CSV table of C-alpha atoms and ligand atoms in Angstrom, one decimal:
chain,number,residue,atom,x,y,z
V,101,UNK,CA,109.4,98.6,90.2
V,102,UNK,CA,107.0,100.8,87.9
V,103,UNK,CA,103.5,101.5,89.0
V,104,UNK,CA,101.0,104.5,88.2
V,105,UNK,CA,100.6,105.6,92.0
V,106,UNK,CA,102.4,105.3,95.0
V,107,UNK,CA,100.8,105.7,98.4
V,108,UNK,CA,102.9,106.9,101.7
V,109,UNK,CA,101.1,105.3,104.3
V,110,UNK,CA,98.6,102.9,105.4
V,111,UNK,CA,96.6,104.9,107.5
V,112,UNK,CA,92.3,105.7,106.8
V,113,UNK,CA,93.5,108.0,104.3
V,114,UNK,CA,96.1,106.0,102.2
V,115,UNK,CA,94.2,102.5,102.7
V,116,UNK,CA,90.7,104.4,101.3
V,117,UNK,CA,92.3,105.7,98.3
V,118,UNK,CA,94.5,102.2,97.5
V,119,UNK,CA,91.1,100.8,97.3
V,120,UNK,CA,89.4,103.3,95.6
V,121,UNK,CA,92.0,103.8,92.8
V,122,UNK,CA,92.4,99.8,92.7
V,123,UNK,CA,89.2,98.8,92.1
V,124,UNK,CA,88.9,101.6,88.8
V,125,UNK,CA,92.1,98.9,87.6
V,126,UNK,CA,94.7,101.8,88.0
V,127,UNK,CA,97.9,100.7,89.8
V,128,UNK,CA,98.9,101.3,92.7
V,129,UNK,CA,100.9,100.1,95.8
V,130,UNK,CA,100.8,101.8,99.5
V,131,UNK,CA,104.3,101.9,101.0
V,132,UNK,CA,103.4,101.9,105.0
V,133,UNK,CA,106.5,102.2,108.1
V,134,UNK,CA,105.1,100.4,110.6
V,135,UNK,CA,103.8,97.0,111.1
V,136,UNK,CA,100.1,96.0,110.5
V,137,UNK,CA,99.6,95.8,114.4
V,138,UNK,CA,100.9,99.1,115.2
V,139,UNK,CA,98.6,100.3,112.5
V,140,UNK,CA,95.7,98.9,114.2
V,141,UNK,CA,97.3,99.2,117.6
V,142,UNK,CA,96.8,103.4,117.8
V,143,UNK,CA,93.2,104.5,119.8
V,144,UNK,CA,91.6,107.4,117.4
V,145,UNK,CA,88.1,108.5,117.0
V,146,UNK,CA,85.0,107.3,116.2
V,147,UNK,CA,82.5,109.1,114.6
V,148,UNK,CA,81.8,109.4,111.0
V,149,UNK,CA,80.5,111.5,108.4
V,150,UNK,CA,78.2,110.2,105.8
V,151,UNK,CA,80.3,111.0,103.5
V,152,UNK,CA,83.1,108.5,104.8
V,153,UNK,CA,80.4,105.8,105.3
V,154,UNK,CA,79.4,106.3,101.6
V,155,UNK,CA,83.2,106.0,100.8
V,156,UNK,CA,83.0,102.3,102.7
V,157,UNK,CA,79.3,101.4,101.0
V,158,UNK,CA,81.0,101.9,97.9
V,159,UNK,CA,84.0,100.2,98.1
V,160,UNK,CA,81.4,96.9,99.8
V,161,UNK,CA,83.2,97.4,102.4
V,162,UNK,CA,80.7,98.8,104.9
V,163,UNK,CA,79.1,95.3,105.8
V,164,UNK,CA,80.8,95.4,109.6
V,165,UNK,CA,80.3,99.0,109.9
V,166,UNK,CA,76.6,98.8,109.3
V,167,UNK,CA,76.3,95.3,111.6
V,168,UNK,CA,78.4,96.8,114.7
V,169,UNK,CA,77.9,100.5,113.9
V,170,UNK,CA,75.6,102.3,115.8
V,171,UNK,CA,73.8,105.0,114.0
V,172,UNK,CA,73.0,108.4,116.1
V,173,UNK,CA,70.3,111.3,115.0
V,174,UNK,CA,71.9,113.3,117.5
V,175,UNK,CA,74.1,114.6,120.5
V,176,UNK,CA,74.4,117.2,123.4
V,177,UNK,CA,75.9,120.3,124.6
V,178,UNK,CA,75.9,120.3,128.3
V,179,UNK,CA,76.8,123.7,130.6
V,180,UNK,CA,76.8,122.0,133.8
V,181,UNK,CA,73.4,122.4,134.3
V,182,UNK,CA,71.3,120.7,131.6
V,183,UNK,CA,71.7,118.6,128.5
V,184,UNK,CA,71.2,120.6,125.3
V,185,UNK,CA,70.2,118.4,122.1
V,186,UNK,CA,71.2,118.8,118.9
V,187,UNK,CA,69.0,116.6,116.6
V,188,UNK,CA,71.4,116.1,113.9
V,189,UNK,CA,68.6,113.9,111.9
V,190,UNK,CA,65.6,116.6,112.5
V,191,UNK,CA,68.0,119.4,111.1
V,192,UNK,CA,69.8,117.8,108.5
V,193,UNK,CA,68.2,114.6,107.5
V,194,UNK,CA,71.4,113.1,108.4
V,195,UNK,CA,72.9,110.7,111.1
V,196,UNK,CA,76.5,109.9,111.8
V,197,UNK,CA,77.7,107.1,112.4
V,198,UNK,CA,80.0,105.7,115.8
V,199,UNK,CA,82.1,103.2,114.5
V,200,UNK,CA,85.9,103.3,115.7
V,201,UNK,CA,88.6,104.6,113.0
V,202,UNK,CA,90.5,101.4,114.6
V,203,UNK,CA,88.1,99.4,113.1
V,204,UNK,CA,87.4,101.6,109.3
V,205,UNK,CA,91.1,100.8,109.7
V,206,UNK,CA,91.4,97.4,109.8
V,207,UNK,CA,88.0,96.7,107.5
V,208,UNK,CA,90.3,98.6,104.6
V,209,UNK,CA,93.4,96.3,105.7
V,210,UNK,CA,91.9,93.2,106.3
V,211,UNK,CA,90.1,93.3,102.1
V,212,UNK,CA,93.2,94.2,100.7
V,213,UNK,CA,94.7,91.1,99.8
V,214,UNK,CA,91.1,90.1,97.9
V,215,UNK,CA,91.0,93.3,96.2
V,216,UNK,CA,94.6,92.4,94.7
V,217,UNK,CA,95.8,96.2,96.7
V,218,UNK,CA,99.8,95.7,97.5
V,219,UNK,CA,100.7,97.3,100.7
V,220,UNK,CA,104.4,97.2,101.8
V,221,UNK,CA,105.1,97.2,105.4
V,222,UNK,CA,107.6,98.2,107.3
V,223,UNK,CA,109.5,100.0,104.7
V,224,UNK,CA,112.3,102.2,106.0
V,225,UNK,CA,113.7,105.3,105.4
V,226,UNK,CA,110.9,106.3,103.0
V,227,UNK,CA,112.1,108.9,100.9
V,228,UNK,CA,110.6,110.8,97.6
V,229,UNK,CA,112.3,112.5,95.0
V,230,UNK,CA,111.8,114.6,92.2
V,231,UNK,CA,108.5,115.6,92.6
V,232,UNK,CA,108.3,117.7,90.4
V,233,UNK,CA,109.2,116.1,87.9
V,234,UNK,CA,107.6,113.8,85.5
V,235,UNK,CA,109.6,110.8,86.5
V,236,UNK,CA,109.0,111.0,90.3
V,237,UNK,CA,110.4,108.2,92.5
V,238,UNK,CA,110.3,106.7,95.9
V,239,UNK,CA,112.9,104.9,97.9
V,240,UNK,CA,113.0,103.1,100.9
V,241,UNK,CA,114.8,100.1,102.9
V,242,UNK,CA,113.3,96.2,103.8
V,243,UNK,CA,115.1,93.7,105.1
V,244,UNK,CA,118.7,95.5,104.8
V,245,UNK,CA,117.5,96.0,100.9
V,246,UNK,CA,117.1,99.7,99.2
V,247,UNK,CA,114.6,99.5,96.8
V,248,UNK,CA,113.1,102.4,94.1
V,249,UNK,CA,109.5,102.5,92.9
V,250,UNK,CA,108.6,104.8,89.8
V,251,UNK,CA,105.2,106.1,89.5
V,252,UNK,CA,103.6,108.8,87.7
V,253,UNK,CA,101.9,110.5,90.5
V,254,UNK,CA,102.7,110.2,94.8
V,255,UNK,CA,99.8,110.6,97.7
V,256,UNK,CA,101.6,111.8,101.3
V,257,UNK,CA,98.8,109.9,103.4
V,258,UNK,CA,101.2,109.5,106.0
V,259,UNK,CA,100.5,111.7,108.7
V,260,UNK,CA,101.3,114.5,110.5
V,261,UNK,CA,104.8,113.2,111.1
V,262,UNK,CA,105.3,112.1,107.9
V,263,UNK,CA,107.9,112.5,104.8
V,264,UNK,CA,105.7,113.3,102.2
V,265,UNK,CA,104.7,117.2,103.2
V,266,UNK,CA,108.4,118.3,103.5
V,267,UNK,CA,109.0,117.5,99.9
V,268,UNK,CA,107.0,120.3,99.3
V,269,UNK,CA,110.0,123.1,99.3
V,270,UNK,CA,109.7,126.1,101.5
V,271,UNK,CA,109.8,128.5,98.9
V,272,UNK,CA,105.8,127.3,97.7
V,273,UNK,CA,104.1,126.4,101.4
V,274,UNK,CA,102.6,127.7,104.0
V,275,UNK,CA,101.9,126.2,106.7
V,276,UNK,CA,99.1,128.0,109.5
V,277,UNK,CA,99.0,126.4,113.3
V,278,UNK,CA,97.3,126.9,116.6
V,279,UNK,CA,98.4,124.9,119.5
V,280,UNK,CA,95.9,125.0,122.1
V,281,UNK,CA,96.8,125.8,126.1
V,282,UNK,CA,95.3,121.9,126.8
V,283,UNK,CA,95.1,118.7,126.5
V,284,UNK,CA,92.4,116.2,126.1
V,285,UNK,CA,92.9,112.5,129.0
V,286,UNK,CA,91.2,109.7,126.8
V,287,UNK,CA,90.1,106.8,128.5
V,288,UNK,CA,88.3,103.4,127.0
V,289,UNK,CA,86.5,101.0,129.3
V,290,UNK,CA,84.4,98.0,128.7
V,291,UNK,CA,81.6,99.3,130.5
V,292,UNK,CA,78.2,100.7,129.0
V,293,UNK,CA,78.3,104.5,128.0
V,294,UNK,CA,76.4,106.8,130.5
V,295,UNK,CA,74.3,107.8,127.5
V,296,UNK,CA,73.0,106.0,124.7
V,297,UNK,CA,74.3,109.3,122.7
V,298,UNK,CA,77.6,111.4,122.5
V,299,UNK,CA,77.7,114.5,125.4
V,300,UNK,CA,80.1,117.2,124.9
V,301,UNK,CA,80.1,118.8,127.9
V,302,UNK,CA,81.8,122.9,129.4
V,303,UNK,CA,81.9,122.7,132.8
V,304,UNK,CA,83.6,125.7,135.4
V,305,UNK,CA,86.1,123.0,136.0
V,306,UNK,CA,86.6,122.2,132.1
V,307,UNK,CA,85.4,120.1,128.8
V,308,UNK,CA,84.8,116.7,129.0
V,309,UNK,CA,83.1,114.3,126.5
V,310,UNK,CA,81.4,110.9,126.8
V,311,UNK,CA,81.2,108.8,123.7
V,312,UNK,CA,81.2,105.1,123.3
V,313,UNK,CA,82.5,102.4,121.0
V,314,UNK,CA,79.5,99.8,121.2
V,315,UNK,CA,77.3,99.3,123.9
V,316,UNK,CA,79.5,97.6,126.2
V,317,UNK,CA,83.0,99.6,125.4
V,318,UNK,CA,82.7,103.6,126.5
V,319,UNK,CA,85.1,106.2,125.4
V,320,UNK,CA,85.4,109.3,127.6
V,321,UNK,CA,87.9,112.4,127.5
V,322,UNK,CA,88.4,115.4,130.0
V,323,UNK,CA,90.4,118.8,129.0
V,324,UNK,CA,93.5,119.0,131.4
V,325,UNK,CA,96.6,121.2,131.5
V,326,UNK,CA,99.3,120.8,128.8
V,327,UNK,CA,101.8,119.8,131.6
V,328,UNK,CA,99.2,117.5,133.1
V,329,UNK,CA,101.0,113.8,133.9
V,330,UNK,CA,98.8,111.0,133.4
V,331,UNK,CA,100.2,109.3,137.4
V,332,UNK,CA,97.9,111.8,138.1
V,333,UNK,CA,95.1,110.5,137.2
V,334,UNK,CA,94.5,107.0,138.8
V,335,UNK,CA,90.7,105.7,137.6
V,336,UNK,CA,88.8,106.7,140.5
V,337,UNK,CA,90.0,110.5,140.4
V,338,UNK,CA,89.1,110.3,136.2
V,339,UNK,CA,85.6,109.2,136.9
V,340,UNK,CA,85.3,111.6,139.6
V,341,UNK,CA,86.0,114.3,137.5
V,342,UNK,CA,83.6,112.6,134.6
V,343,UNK,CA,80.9,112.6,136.7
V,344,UNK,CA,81.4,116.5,138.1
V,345,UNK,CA,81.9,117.7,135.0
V,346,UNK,CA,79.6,115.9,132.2
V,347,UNK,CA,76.5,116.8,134.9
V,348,UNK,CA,73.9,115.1,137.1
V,349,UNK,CA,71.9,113.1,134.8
V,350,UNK,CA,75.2,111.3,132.9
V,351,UNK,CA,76.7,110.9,136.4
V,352,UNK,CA,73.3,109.2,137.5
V,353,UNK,CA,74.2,106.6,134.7
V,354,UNK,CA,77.5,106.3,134.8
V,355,UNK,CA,79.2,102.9,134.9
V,356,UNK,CA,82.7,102.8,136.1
V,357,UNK,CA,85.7,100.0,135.2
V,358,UNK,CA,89.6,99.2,135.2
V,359,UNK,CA,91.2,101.6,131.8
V,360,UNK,CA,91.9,99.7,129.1
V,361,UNK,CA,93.4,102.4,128.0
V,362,UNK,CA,94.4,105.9,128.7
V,363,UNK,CA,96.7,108.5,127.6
V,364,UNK,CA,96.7,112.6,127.1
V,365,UNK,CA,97.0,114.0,123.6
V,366,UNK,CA,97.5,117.5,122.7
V,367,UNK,CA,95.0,119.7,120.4
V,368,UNK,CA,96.1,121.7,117.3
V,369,UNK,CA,94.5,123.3,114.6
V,370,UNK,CA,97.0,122.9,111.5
V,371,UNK,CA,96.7,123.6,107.6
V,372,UNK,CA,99.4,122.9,105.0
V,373,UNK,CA,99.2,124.7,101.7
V,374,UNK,CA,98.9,124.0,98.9
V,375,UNK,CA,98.0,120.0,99.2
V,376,UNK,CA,99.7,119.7,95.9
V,377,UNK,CA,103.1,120.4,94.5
V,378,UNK,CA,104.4,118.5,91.0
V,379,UNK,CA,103.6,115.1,91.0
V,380,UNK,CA,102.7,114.6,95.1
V,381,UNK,CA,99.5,115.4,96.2
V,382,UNK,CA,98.9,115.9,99.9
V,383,UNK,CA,95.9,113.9,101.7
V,384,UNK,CA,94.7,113.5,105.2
V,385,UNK,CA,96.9,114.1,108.5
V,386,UNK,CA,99.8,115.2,105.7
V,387,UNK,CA,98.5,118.5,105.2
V,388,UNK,CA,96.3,119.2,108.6
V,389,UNK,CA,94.7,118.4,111.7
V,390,UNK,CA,91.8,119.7,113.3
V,391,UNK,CA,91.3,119.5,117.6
V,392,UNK,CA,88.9,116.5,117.9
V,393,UNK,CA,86.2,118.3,119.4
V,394,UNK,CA,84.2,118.5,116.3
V,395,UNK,CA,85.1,114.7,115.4
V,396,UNK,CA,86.6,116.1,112.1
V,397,UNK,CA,90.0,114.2,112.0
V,398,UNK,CA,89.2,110.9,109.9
V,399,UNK,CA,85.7,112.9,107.9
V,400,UNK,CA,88.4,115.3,106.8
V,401,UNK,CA,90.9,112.5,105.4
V,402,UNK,CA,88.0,111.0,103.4
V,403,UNK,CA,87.2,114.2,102.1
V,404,UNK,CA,90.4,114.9,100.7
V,405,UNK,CA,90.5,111.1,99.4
V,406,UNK,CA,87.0,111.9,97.6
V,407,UNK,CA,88.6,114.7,95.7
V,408,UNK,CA,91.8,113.0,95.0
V,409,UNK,CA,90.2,109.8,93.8
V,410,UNK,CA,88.2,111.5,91.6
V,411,UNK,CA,91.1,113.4,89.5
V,412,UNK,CA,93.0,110.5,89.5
V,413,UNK,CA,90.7,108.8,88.4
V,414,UNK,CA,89.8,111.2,85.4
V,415,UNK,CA,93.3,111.3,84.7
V,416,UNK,CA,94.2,107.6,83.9
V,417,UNK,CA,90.3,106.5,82.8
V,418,UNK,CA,89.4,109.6,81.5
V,419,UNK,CA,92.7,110.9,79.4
V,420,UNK,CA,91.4,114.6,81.9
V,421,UNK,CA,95.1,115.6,81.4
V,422,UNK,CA,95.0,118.2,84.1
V,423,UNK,CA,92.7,116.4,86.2
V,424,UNK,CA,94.5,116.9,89.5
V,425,UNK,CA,95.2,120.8,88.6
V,426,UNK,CA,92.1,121.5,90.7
V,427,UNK,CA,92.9,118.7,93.8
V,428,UNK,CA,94.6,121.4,96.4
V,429,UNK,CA,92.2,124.3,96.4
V,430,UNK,CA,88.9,121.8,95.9
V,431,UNK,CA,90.3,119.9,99.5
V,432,UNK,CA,91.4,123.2,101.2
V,433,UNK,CA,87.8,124.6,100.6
V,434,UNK,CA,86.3,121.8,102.6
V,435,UNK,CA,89.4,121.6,105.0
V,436,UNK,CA,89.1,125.2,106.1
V,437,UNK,CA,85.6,124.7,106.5
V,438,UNK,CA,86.1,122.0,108.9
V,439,UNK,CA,89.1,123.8,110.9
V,440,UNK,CA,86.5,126.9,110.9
V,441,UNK,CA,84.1,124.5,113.4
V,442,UNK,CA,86.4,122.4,114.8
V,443,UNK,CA,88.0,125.3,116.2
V,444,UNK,CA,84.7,127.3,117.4
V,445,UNK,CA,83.3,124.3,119.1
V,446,UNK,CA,87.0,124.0,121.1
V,447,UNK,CA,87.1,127.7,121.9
V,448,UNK,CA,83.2,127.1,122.9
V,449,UNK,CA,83.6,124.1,124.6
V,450,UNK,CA,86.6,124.6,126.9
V,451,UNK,CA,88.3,126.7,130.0
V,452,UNK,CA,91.0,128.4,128.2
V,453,UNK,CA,94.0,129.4,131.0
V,454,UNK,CA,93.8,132.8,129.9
V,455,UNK,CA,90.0,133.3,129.8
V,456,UNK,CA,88.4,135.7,132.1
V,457,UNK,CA,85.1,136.0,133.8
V,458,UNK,CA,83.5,137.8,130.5
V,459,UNK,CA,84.9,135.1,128.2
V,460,UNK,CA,83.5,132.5,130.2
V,461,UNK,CA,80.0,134.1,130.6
V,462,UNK,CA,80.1,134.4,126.6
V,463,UNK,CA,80.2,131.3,126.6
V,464,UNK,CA,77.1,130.6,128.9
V,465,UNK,CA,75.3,133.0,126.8
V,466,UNK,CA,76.3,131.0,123.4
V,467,UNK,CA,75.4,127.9,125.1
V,468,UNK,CA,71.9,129.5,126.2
V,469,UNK,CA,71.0,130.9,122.6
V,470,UNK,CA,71.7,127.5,120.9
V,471,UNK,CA,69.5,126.0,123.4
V,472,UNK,CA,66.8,128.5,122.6
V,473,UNK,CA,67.3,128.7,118.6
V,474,UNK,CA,66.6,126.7,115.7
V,475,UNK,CA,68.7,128.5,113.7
V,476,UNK,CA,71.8,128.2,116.1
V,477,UNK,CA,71.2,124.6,116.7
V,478,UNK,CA,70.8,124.0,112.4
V,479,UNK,CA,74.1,125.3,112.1
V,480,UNK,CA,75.8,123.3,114.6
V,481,UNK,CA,73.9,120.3,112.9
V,482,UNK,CA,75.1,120.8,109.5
V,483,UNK,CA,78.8,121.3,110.1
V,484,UNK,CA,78.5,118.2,112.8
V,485,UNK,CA,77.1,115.9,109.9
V,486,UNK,CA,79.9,117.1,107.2
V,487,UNK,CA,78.9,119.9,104.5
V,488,UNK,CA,78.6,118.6,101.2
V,489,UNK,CA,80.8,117.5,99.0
Z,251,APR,N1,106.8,106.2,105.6
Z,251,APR,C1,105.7,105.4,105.5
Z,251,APR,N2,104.6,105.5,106.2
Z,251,APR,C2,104.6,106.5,107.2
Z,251,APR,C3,105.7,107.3,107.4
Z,251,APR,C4,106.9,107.1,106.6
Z,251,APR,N3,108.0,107.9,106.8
Z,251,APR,N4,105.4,108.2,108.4
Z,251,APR,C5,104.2,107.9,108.8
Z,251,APR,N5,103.7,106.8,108.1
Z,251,APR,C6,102.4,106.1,108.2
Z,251,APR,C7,102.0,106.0,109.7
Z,251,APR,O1,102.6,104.8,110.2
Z,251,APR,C8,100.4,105.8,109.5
Z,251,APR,O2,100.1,104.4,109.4
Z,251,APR,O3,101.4,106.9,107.6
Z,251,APR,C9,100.1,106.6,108.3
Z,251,APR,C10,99.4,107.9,108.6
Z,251,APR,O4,98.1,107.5,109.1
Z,251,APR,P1,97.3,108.5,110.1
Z,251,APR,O5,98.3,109.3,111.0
Z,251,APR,O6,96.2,107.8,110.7
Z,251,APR,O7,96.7,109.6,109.1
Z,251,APR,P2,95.5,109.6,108.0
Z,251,APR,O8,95.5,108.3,107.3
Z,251,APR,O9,95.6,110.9,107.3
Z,251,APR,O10,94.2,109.5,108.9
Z,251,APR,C11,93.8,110.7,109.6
Z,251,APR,O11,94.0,109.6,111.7
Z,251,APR,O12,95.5,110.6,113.1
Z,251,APR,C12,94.2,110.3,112.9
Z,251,APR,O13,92.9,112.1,113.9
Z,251,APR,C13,93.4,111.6,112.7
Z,251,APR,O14,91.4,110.6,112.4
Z,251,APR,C14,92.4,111.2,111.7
Z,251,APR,C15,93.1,110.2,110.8
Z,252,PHB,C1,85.7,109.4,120.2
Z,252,PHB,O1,84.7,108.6,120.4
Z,252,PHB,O2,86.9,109.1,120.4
Z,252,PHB,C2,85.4,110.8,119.9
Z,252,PHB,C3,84.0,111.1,119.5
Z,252,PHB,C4,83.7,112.5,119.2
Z,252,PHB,C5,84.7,113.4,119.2
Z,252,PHB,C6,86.0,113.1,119.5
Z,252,PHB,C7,86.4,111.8,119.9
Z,252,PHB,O3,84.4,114.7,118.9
């Protein structure tokens, strides 16, 4: 099989640009490992950037988003004591919007077969080979069958665990990481959020967050130790801790319910460079992940899908023969950006192991100037919204 792009992965990242490159009439097919349920199956995030939203409105695709959405002008620090606003909207003239990755996810998935986009699923042992090249080529296994596809230009949208970034040989990369001494314990319940917006909260006993898939279906997280076991934490001792540590106003409004869902994922701050080598360019989870504090994860993906859409784009319909020269170093800009705040809102926001009494009254003090300046609060606002393009 011939086409002019091949996709690794049917993730928010590879599905976006499939549509994005499909409906300019360049080919392309997405080659995805797991089944369409699994896809859909895995809990992530939910807030998004207007820039992602724009991505959907483009592509028509934002119909559901914009019915079951729910827009927010703004969300809130909390040290224990008191609820500190940020006013996203006031600041920025922006909103973002809460609307599950789960369901960006399966809005891209379910339109594909309309939009003519081939995705193949459940293809095995995907493997990609000469890169750098100018004949580049993918194999993988379906059904006991090998199969090749040939294409003029690859897009590793498949994850942090994926194929696609070790193509890139050692000799070019590097690769920068900070593993953080916590984890965050998600849990989703069909019961009303405490709070009709997101509260990110640092508490003596640690971070916790209360955020919401629609007004029925909450989503809340607590930091606990790496080592932490999820027996551990039968419902009743999680919405204890909820209610201690996200204050007295959220815990007057709390409504508790049987987990649908809950697990304990680790936080990293990771950067792959470049996000281009040859013919394989480098998009989304491939080439980094941010600590979800700062709600960066998915924003980031579409970024990089922005940029890579673009110089795709202006290579096949614009003859730009070195359109996607400029693709790594235009995406790291804006990824370092977003690791920059992801990473001071975690080291903000949480009880690190190794923190002393200073480092934690730093963080009162931080927490007590952005509740006292404009200025403070501004630049929370614009990095929470997504910097410009
Ligand atoms: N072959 C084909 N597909 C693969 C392979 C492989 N060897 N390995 C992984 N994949 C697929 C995964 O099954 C997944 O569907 O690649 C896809 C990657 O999707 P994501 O991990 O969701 O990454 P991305 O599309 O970049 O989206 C980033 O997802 O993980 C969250 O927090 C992250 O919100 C961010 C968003
Ligand atoms: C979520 O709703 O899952 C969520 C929201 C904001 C974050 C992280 C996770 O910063």
């Amino acid at each position: 099989m011939k086409t002019q792009v091949a996709i690794i992965g049917a993730g928010p990242a590879g599905l976006l640009l499939g549509h994005l490159l499909r409906a300019e009439g360049i080919e392309v097919v997405v080659i995805e490992r797991a089944a369409p349920d699994y896809v859909l199956g895995r809990i992530r995030a939910g807030v998004l950037e207007r820039t992602t939203t724009d991505l959907m409105d483009r592509l028509g695709l934002g119909a559901r988003m914009h019915a079951e959405g729910l827009p927010h002008d703004g969300f809130h620090l909390a040290d224990g004591e008191r609820l500190i606003r940020i006013d996203i909207e006031a600041l920025t003239g922006k909103k973002v919007m809460v609307y599950g990755q789960t369901e960006v996810t399966r809005d891209l998935m379910e339109a594909a077969p309309e939009r003519g986009l081939e995705i193949i699923y459940e293809a095995g042992d995907v493997a990609l080979h000469a890169v750098d090249s100018d004949a580049p080529y993918v194999t993988y296994s379906k059904d006991g069958v090998t199969y090749r596809i040939d294409a003029q230009f690859f897009c590793g949208c498949d994850g942090f665990h994926g194929p696609s970034r070790k193509a890139v040989p050692a000799s070019v990369a590097k690769a920068y990481e900070k593993v953080y001494p916590f984890g965050w314990l998600g849990i989703l319940a069909d019961v009303p959020p405490c709070h009709h917006e997101l509260i990110y909260a640092n508490h003596d006993r640690g971070f916790a967050l209360a955020s919401m898939r629609s007004e029925s279906r909450s989503r809340y997280y607590i930091q606990v130790p790496l080592d932490e076991k999820i027996e551990e934490w039968p419902d009743d001792r999680l919405w204890d801790e909820l209610a201690t540590r996200l204050g007295p106003e959220a815990a007057a409004n709390m409504t508790r319910g049987p987990a649908l869902e809950k697990s304990i994922a680790p936080l990293r701050s990771f950067v792959f460079e470049p996000m281009r080598y040859g013919r394989l360019m480098l998009a989304g989870d491939s080439a980094h992940i941010v600590p979800p504090t700062g709600a960066k994860g998915l924003n980031l993906a579409a970024s990089d899908v922005h940029y890579l859409s673009e110089a795709l784009i202006g290579y096949f319909k614009r003859g730009y023969a070195d359109a996607v020269a400029g693709y790594s170093d235009k995406a790291l800009a804006r990824v370092w950006k977003s690791e920059r705040f992801s990473w001071q809102l975690t080291k903000l926001m949480h009880r690190f192991p190794d923190g002393d009494a200073f480092d934690r009254r730093m963080q009162v003090a931080e927490l007590d100037y952005i509740a006292s300046s404009h200025a403070a609060q501004t630049t929370i606002a614009e990095n929470y919204v997504g910097l410009s393009l």
